Coordinates of C-alpha atoms in Angstrom, one line a residue:
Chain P
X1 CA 2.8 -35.0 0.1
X2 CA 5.0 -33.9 -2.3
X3 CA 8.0 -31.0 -1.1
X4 CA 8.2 -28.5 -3.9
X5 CA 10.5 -26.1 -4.4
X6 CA 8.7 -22.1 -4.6
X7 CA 10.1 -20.8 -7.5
X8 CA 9.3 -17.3 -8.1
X9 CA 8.8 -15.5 -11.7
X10 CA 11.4 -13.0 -10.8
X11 CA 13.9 -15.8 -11.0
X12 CA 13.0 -17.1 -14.4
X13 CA 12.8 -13.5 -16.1
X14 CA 14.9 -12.8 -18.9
X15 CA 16.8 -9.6 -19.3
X16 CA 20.1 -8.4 -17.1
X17 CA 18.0 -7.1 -14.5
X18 CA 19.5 -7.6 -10.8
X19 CA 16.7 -8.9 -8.0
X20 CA 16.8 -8.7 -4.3
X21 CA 14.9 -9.2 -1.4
X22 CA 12.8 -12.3 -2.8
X23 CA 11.7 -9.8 -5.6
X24 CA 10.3 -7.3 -4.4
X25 CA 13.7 -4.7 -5.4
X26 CA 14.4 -4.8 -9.1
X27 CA 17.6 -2.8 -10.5
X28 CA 19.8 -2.8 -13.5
X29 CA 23.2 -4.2 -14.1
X30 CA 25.6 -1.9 -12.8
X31 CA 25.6 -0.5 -9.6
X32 CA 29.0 1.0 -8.6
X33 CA 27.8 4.6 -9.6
X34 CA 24.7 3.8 -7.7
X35 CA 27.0 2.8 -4.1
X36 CA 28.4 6.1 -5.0
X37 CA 25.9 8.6 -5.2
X38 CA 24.4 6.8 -1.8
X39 CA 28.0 7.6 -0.6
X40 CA 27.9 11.0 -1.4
X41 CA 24.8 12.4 -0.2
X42 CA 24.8 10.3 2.7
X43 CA 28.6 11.1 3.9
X44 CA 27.9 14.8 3.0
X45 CA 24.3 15.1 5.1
X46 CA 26.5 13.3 8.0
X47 CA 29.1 15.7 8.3
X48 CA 26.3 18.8 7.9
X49 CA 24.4 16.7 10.7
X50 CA 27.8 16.3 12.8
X51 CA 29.3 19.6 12.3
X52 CA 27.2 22.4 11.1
X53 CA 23.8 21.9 12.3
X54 CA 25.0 21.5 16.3
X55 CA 26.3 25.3 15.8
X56 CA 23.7 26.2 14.0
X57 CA 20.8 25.0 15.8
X58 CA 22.0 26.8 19.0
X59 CA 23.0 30.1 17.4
X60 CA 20.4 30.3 14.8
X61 CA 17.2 27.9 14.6
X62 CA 17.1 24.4 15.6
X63 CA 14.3 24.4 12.7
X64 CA 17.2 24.2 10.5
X65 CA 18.6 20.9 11.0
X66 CA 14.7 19.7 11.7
X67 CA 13.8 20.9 7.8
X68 CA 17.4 19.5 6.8
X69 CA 16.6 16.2 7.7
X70 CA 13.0 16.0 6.7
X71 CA 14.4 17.3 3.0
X72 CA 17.4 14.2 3.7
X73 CA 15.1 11.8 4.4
X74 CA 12.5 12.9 1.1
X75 CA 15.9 12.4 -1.0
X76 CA 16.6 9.1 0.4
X77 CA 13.0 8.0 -0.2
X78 CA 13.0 9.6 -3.9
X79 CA 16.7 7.3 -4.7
X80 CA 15.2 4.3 -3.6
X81 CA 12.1 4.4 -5.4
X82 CA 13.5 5.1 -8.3
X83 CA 16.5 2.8 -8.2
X84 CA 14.4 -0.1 -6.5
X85 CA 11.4 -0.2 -8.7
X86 CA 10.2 -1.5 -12.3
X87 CA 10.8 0.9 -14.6
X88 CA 7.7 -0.2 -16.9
X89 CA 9.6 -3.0 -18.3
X90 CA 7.7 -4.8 -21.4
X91 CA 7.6 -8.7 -21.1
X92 CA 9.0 -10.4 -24.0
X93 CA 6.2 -12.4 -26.1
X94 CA 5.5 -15.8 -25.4
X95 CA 5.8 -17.8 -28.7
X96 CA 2.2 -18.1 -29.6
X97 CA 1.7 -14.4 -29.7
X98 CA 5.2 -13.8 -30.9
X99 CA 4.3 -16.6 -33.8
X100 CA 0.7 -14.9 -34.3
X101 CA 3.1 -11.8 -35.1
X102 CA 5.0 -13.3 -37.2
X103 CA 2.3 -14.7 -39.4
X104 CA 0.5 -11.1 -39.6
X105 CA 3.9 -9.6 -40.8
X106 CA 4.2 -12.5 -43.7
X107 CA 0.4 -12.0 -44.8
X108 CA 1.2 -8.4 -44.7
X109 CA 4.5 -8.4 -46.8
X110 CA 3.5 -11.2 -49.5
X111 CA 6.0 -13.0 -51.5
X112 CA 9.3 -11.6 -51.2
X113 CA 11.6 -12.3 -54.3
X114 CA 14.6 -14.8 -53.1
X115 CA 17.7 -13.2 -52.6
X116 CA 16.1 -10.0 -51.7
X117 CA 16.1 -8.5 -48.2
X118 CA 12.4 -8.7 -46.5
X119 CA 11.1 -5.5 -45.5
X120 CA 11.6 -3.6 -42.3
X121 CA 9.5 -4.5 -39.9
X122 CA 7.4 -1.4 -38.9
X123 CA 3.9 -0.6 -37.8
X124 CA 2.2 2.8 -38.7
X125 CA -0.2 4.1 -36.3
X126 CA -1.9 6.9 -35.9
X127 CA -1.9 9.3 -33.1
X128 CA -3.4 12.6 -33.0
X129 CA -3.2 12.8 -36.6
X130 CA 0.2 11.6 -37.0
X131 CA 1.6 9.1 -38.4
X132 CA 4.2 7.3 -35.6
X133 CA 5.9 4.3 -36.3
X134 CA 6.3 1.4 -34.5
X135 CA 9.4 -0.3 -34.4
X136 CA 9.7 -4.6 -34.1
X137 CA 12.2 -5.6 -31.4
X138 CA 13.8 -8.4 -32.3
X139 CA 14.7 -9.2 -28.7
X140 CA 11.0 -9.2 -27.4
X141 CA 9.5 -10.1 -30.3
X142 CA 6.8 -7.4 -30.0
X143 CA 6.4 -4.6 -32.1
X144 CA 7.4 -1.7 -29.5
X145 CA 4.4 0.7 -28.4
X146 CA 4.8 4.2 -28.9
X147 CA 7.1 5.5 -26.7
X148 CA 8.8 2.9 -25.8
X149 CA 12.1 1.7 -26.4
X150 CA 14.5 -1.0 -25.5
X151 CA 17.5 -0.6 -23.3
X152 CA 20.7 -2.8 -24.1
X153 CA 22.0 -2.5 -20.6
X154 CA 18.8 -4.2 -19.3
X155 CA 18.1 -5.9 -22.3
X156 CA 14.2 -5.0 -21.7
X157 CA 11.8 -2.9 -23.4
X158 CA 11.0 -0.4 -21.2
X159 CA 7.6 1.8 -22.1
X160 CA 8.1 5.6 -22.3
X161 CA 11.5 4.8 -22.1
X162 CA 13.5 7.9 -20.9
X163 CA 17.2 7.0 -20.3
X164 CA 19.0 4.3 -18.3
X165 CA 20.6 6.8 -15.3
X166 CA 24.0 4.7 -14.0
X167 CA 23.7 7.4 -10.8
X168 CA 20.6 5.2 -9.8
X169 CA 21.3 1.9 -11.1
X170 CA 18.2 1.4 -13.4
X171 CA 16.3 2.5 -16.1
X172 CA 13.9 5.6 -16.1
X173 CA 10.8 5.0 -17.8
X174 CA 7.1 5.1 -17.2
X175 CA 6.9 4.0 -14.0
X176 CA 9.7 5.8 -12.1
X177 CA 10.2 8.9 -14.0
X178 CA 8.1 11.1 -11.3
X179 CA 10.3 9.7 -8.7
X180 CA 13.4 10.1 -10.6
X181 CA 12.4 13.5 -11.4
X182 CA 11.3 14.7 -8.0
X183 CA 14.7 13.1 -6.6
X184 CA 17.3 15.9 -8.8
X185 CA 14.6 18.4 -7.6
X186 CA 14.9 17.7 -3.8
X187 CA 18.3 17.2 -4.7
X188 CA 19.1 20.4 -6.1
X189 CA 17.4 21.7 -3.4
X190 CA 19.3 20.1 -0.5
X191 CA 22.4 20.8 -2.4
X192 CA 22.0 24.6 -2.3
X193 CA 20.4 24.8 1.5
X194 CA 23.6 22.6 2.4
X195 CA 25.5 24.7 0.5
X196 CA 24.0 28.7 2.0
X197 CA 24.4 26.8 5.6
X198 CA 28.0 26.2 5.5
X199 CA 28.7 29.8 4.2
X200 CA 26.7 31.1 6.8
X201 CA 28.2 28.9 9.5
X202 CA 31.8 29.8 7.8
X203 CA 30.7 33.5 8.2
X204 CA 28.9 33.5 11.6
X205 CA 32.2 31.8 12.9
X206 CA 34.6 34.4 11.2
X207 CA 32.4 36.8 12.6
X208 CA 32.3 35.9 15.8
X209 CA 36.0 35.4 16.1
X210 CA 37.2 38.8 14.6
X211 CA 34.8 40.4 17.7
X212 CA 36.8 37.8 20.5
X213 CA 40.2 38.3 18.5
X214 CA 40.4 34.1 18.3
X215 CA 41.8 32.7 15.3
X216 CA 40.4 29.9 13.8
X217 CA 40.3 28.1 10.9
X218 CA 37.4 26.5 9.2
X219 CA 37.3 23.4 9.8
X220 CA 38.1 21.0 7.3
X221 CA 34.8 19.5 6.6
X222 CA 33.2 22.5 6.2
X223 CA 35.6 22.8 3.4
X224 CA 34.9 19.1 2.2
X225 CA 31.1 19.6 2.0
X226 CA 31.4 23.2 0.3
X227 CA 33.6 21.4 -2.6
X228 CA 30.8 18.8 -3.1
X229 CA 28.0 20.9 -3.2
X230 CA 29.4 23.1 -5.4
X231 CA 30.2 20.4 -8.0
X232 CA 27.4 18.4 -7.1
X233 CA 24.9 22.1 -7.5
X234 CA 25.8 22.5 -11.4
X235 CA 25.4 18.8 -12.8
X236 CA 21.9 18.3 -10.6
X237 CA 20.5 22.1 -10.7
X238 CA 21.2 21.4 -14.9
X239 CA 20.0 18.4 -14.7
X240 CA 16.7 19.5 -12.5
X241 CA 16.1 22.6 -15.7
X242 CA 16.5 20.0 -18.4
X243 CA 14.1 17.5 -16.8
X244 CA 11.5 20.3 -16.4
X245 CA 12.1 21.8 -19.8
X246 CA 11.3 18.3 -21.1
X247 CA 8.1 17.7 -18.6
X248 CA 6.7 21.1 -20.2
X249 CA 6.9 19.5 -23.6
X250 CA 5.7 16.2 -22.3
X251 CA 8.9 14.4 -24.1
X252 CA 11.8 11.8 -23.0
X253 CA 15.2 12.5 -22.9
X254 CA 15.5 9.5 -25.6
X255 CA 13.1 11.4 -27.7
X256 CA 14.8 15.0 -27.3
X257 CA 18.6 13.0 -28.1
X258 CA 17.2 11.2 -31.4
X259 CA 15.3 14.4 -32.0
X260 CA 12.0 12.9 -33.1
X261 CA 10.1 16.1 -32.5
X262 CA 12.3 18.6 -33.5
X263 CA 9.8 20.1 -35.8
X264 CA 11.7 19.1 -39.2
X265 CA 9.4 17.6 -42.1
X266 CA 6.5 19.0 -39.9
X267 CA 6.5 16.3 -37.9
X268 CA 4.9 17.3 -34.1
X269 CA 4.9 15.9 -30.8
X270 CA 1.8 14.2 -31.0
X271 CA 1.4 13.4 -27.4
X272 CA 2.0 17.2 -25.9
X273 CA -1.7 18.8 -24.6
X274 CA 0.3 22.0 -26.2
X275 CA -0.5 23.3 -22.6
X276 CA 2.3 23.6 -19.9
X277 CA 0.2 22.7 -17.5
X278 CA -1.4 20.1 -18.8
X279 CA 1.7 18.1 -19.8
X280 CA 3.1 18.8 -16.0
X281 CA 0.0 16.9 -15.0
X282 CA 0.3 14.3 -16.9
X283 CA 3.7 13.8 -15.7
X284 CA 3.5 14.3 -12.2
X285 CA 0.3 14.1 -11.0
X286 CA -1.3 11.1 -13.6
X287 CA -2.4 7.8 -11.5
X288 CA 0.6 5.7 -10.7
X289 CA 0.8 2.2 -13.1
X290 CA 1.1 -1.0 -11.9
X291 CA 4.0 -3.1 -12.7
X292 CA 3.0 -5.4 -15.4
X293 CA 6.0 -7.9 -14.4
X294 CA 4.2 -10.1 -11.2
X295 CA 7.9 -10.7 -10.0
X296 CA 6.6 -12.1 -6.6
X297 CA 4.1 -14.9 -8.5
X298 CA 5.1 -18.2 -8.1
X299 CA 5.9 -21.0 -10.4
X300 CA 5.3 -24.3 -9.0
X301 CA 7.9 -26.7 -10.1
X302 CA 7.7 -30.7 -9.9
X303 CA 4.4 -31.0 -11.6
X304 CA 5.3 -34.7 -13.0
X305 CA 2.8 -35.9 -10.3
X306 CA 0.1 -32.8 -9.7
X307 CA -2.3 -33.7 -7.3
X308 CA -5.9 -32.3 -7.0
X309 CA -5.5 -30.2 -3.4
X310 CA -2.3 -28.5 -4.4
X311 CA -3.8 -26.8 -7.6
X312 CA -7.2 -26.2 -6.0
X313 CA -5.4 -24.3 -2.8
X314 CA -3.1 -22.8 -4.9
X315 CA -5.0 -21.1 -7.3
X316 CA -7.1 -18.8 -4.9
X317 CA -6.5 -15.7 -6.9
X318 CA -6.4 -16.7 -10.4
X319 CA -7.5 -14.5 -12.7
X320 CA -8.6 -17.5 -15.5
X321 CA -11.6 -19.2 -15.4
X322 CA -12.6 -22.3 -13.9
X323 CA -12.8 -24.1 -17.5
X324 CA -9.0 -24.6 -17.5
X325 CA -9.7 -26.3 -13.9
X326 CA -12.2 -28.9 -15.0
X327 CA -9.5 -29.8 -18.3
X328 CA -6.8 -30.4 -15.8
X329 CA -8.5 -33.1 -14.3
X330 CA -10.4 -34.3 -16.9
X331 CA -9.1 -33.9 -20.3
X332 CA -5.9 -32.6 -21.7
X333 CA -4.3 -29.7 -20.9
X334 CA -4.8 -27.0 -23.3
X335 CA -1.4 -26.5 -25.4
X336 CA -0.5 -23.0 -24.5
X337 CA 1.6 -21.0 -23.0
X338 CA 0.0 -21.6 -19.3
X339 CA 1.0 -25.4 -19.3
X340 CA 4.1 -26.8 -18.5
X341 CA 6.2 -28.4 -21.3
X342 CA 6.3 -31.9 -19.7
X343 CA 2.4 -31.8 -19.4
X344 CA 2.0 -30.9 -22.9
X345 CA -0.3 -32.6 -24.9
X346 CA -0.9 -35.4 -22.9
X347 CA -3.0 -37.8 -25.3
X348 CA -0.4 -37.0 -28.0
X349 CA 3.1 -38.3 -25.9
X350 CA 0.4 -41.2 -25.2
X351 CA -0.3 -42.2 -28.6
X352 CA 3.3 -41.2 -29.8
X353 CA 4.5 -43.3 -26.7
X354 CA 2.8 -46.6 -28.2
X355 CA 3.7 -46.3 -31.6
X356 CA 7.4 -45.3 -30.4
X357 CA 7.9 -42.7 -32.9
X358 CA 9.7 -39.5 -32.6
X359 CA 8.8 -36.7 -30.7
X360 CA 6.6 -34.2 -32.2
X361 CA 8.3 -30.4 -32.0
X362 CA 7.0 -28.6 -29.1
X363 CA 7.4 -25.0 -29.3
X364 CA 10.7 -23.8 -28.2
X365 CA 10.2 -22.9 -24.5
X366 CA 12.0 -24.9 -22.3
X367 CA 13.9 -21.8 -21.3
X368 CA 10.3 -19.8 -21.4
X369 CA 10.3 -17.5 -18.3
X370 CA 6.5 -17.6 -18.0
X371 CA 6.0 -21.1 -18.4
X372 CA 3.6 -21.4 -15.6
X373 CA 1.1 -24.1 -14.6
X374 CA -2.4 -22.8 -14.4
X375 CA -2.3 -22.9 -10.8
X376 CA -0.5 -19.6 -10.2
X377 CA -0.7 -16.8 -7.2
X378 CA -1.2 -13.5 -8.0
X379 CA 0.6 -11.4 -5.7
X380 CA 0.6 -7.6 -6.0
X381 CA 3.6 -5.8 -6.3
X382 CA 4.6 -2.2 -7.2
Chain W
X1 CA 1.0 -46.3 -40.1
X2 CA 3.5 -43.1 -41.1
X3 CA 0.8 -41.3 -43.2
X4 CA -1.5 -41.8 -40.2
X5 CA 1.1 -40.2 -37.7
X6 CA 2.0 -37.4 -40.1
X7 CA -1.8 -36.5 -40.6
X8 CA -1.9 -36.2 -36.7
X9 CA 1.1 -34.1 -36.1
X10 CA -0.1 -31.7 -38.6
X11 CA -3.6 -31.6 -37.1
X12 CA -2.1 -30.8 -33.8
X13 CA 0.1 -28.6 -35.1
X14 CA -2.6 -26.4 -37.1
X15 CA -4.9 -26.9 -33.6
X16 CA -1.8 -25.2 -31.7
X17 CA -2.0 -22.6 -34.2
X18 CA -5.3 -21.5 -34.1
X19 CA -6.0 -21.6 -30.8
X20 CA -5.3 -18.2 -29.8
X21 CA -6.8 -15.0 -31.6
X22 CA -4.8 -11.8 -30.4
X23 CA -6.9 -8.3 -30.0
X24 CA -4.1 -5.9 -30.1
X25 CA -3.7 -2.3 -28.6
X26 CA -5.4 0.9 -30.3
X27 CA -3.0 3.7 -29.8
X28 CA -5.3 6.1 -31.7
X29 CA -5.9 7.7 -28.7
X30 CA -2.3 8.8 -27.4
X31 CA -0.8 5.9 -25.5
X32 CA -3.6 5.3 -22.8
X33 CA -4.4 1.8 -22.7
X34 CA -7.1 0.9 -24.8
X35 CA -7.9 -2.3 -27.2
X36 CA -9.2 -2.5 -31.0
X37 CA -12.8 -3.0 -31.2
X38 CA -12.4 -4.3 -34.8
X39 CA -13.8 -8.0 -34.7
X40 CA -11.6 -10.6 -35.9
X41 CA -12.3 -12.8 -38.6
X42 CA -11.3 -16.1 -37.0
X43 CA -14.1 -15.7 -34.1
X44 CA -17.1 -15.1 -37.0
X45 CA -18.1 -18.5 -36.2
X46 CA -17.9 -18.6 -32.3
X47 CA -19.5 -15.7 -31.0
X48 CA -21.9 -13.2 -31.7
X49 CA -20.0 -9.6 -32.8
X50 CA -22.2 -7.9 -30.2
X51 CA -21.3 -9.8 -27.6
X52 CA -17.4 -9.0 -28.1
X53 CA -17.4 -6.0 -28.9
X54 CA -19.0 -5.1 -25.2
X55 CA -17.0 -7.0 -23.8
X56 CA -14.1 -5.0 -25.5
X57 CA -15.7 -2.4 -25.1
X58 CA -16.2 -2.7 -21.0
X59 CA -12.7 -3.1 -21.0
X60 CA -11.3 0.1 -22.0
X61 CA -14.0 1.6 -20.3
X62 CA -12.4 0.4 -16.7
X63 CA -9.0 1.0 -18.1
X64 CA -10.4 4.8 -19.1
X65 CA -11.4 5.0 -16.0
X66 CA -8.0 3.7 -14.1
X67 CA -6.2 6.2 -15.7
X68 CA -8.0 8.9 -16.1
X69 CA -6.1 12.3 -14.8
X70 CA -8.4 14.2 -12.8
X71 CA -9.3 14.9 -8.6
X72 CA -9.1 11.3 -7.5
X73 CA -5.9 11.2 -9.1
X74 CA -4.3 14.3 -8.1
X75 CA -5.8 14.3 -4.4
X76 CA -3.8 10.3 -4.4
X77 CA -0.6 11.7 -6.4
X78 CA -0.2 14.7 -3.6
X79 CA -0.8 12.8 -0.8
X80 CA 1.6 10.1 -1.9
X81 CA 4.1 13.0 -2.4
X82 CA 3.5 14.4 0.7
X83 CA 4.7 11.4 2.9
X84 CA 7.6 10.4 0.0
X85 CA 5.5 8.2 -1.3
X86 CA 5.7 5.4 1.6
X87 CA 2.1 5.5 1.4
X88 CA 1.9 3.3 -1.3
X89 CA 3.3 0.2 1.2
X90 CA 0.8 0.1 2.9
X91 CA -2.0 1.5 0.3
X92 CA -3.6 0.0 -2.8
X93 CA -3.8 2.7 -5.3
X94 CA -6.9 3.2 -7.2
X95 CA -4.8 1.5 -10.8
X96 CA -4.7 -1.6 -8.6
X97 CA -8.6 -1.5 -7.0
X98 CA -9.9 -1.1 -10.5
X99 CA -7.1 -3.8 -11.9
X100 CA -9.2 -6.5 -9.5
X101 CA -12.2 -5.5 -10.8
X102 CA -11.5 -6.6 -14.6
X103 CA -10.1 -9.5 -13.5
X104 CA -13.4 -10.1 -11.4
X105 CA -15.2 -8.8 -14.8
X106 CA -13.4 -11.1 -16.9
X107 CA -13.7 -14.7 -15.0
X108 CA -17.6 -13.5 -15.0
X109 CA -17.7 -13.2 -18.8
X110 CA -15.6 -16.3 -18.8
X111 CA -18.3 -18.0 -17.1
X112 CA -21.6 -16.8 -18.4
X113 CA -20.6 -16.2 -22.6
X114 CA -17.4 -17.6 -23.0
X115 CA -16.7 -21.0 -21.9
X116 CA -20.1 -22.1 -23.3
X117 CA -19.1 -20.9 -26.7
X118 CA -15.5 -23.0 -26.1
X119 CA -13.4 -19.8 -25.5
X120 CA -11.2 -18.7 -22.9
X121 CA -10.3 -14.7 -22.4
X122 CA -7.4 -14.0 -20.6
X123 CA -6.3 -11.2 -19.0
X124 CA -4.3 -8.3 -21.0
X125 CA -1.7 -7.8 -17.5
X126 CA -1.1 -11.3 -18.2
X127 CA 0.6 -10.3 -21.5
X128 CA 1.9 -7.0 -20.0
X129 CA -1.0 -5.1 -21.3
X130 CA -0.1 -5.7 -25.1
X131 CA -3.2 -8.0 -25.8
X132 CA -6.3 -9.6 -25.2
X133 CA -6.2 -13.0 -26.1
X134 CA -8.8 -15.6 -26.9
X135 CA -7.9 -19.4 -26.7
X136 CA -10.1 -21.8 -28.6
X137 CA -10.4 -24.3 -25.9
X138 CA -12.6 -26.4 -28.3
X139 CA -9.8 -27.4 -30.7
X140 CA -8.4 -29.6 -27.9
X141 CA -11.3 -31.9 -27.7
X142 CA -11.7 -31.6 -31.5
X143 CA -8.2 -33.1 -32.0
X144 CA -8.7 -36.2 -29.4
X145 CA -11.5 -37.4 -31.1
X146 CA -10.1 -37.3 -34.3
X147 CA -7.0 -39.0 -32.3
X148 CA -9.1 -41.8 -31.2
X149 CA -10.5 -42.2 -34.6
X150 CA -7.2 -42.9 -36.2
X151 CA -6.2 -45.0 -33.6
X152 CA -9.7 -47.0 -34.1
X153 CA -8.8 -47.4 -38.3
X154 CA -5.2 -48.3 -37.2
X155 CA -6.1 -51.3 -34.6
X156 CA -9.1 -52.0 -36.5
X157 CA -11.6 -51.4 -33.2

């Protein structure tokens, strides 16, 4: 019985992404701002929850600290998701598609003169009678779908790319933009309840005292919090209105800053329902993707001596066929992307091995994050 | 021999080449995901245009279907918001139920049209949705017997 090591894709994936928890949390690069906005509203929710809501609860409601913490704890839920989770990251091409590319740009440009500079690489497409183009990223070697763009902080392409926020630590794209969205809403709104409380408190106090003819002075956190929420009210409130100003249109912040839409040369959004509500929809309330990454898959290393039982037990819930199965016993493995590089062609290093020539040129992927054996397990992730 | 060796690499090399055919996205319908129906040259030989194009064509259907905005999908986007969307740990959304059955779908089209005709489909998440890929898993087996051929002329068996 062989030991193997479990090596999980997440480990092998290119790009500056940071992973914990075996995989299952994926975040971007920096994440100072990201400790400090946790900080922040969790400091400033303590002292409410210390301070205010003990005197308010007894001389106003004690529904007010309940709907306080239910709105705390929707905030902290609304971070993490967005911080925690794939943004709708694009995998990079492995190099037989990103060579099929290649050869359909070459038949596509023809001879190009030496000395001159080959064409851009673009793709026209159109959608909703319009003509979008799609840019090739050199990086991923893929041409980029529509709306998606690639992030140099990440150094991933990241579909419907919006912006990469440093307040959460990641990207906001496809997959996390409700999230990220309903966070500065619930946000905003814990901001400003925080915010009325501790003016009402202040008041209530003042109030109270000018009747009993005690001096007192507002206590200091009460101070503290009122100072962050008021600073904290414009950036997120604005930042809340410019989100839903750009959900109505049913366009990212990346497309609003390069101005793609902005009606010059008659050029339209071509993905807007030209309906509020139906863009708001589409937003919010459209089905949730799936992560296209598999971070929790695993790779199985030390395949220089495969035997039967391992890839039979392993591959439970693989998605090819059983064809590949019956070649990895029988006959060579197919050269692609699926087999490892030391059981690549396997009569060919036979053949070369006898006549002790040099090795033939494999494709360049010993550094390949998806070179997986065929015996893989699929494990869901979000 | 060198010629002999040379003649190999190449074959292997073209074999390598040509043994994947790539359907790529068709964005003409906004960005939902959904594959060209336009049959590629390079399978003419292999398969029957009929048979691929309903296979393609099954495809987007289920993918149609997964995200398609409509009750299912609000009823599921509400309820997730309602409890902060912790839901979801526990709960398979209705992308990832109809994500198993395409995979299902596919290693049943693998089995009854495909491997017979010496192709192999794979699964577009496996490329991140880009593509649909077709592997010629004939070439292989082309390419050791003409292997075994040269070796015969070289030892003279």
């Amino acid at each position: 019985m062989i030991t193997r090591k479990v090596t999980r894709k997440w480990e092998k994936l290119p790009g500056k992404n940071t992973f914990c928890c075996d995989g299952r949390v994926m975040m971007g690069r920096q994440k100072g701002v990201f400790y400090l906005t946790l900080f922040l509203i969790v400091g400033t929710c303590s002292l409410f929850f210390a301070f205010e809501c003990p005197y308010l609860a007894v001389h106003l409601s004690p529904a007010i600290p309940v709907f306080a913490v239910l709105l705390f704890v929707f905030v902290m839920a609304m971070l993490l998701r967005t911080s925690f989770s794939d943004p709708g990251v694009l995998p990079r091409a492995l190099p037989e598609e990103a060579n099929f590319i290649e050869m359909e740009i070459e038949a596509a440009n023809g001879n190009v003169m030496a000395g001159q500079r080959p064409p851009p690489r673009i793709k026209n497409v159109q959608i909703n009678n319009q003509i979008v183009k799609l840019k090739y990223c050199y990086t991923c070697k893929i041409f980029r779908p529509p709306r998606a763009s690639h992030c140099s902080i990440c150094d991933n392409c990241v579909d419907r790319f919006d912006h990469h926020c440093p307040w959460v630590g990641n990207c906001v794209g496809k997959r996390n933009y409700r999230y990220f969205y309903l966070f500065t809403l619930s946000l905003s709104l814990l901001t400003i309840y925080i915010f009325a409380f501790n003016i009402v408190h202040v008041v209530l106090r003042e109030y109270r005292n000018i009747f009993e003819h005690v001096v007192s002075l507002t206590p200091h956190c009460t101070v503290l919090e009122v100072l962050v929420c008021f600073f904290t009210l414009w950036s997120v409130v604005g930042l809340t209105g410019f989100h839903t100003y750009l959900i109505s249109l049913n366009q990212t912040t990346n497309e609003d800053i390069k101005g793609s839409w902005s009606g010059k040369n008659r050029v339209q959004n071509p993905y807007s329902h030209k309906s509020i509500i139906k863009n708001c929809c589409e937003v919010l309330c459209s089905p949730t993707y799936p992560s296209v990454l598999d971070r929790r898959g695993v790779m199985l290393e030390d395949l220089s001596s495969p035997t039967p039982s391992d890839a039979s037990a392993a591959s439970t819930h693989q998605s090819s066929n059983p064809v590949s199965q019956t070649t990895k016993s029988s006959a060579p493995l197919i050269p692609n992307e699926h087999t490892p590089d030391e059981a690549k062609p396997g009569i060919g290093s036979g053949t070369q091995k006898s006549t002790s020539s040099p090795k033939e040129e494999k494709p360049p992927s010993p550094t390949s994050p998806n070179a997986v054996a065929p015996a893989v397990i699929k494990e869901s992730s979000h | 021999p060198a010629d002999t060796f040379h003649n190999l690499q190449e074959l292997r090399h073209s074999a390598s080449l040509a043994t994947k055919v790539f359907i790529q996205r068709d964005y003409s319908d906004s960005t939902i995901c959904k594959f060209q129906t336009k049959f590629p040259a390079e399978l003419d030989s292999r398969i029957e245009r009929s048979l691929f194009e309903e296979t393609v064509k099954t495809l987007n259907c289920y993918y149609g279907e997964a995200e398609k905005i409509g009750g299912q999908s609000y009823l599921e986007g509400c309820l997730a918001c309602a409890t902060a969307y912790i839901i979801f740990l526990c709960m398979e959304t209705r992308y990832e139920k109809i994500l198993k059955k395409i995979s299902m779908y596919i290693q049943e089209q693998n089995e009854k049209i495909y491997a017979p005709r010496g192709l192999l489909l794979t699964d577009p998440i496996e490329r991140g949705m880009r593509v649909v890929s077709f592997a010629n898993t004939w070439d292989v087996f082309l390419s050791v017997g003409t292997t075994l051929k040269e070796l015969c002329t070289i030892y003279k068996l």
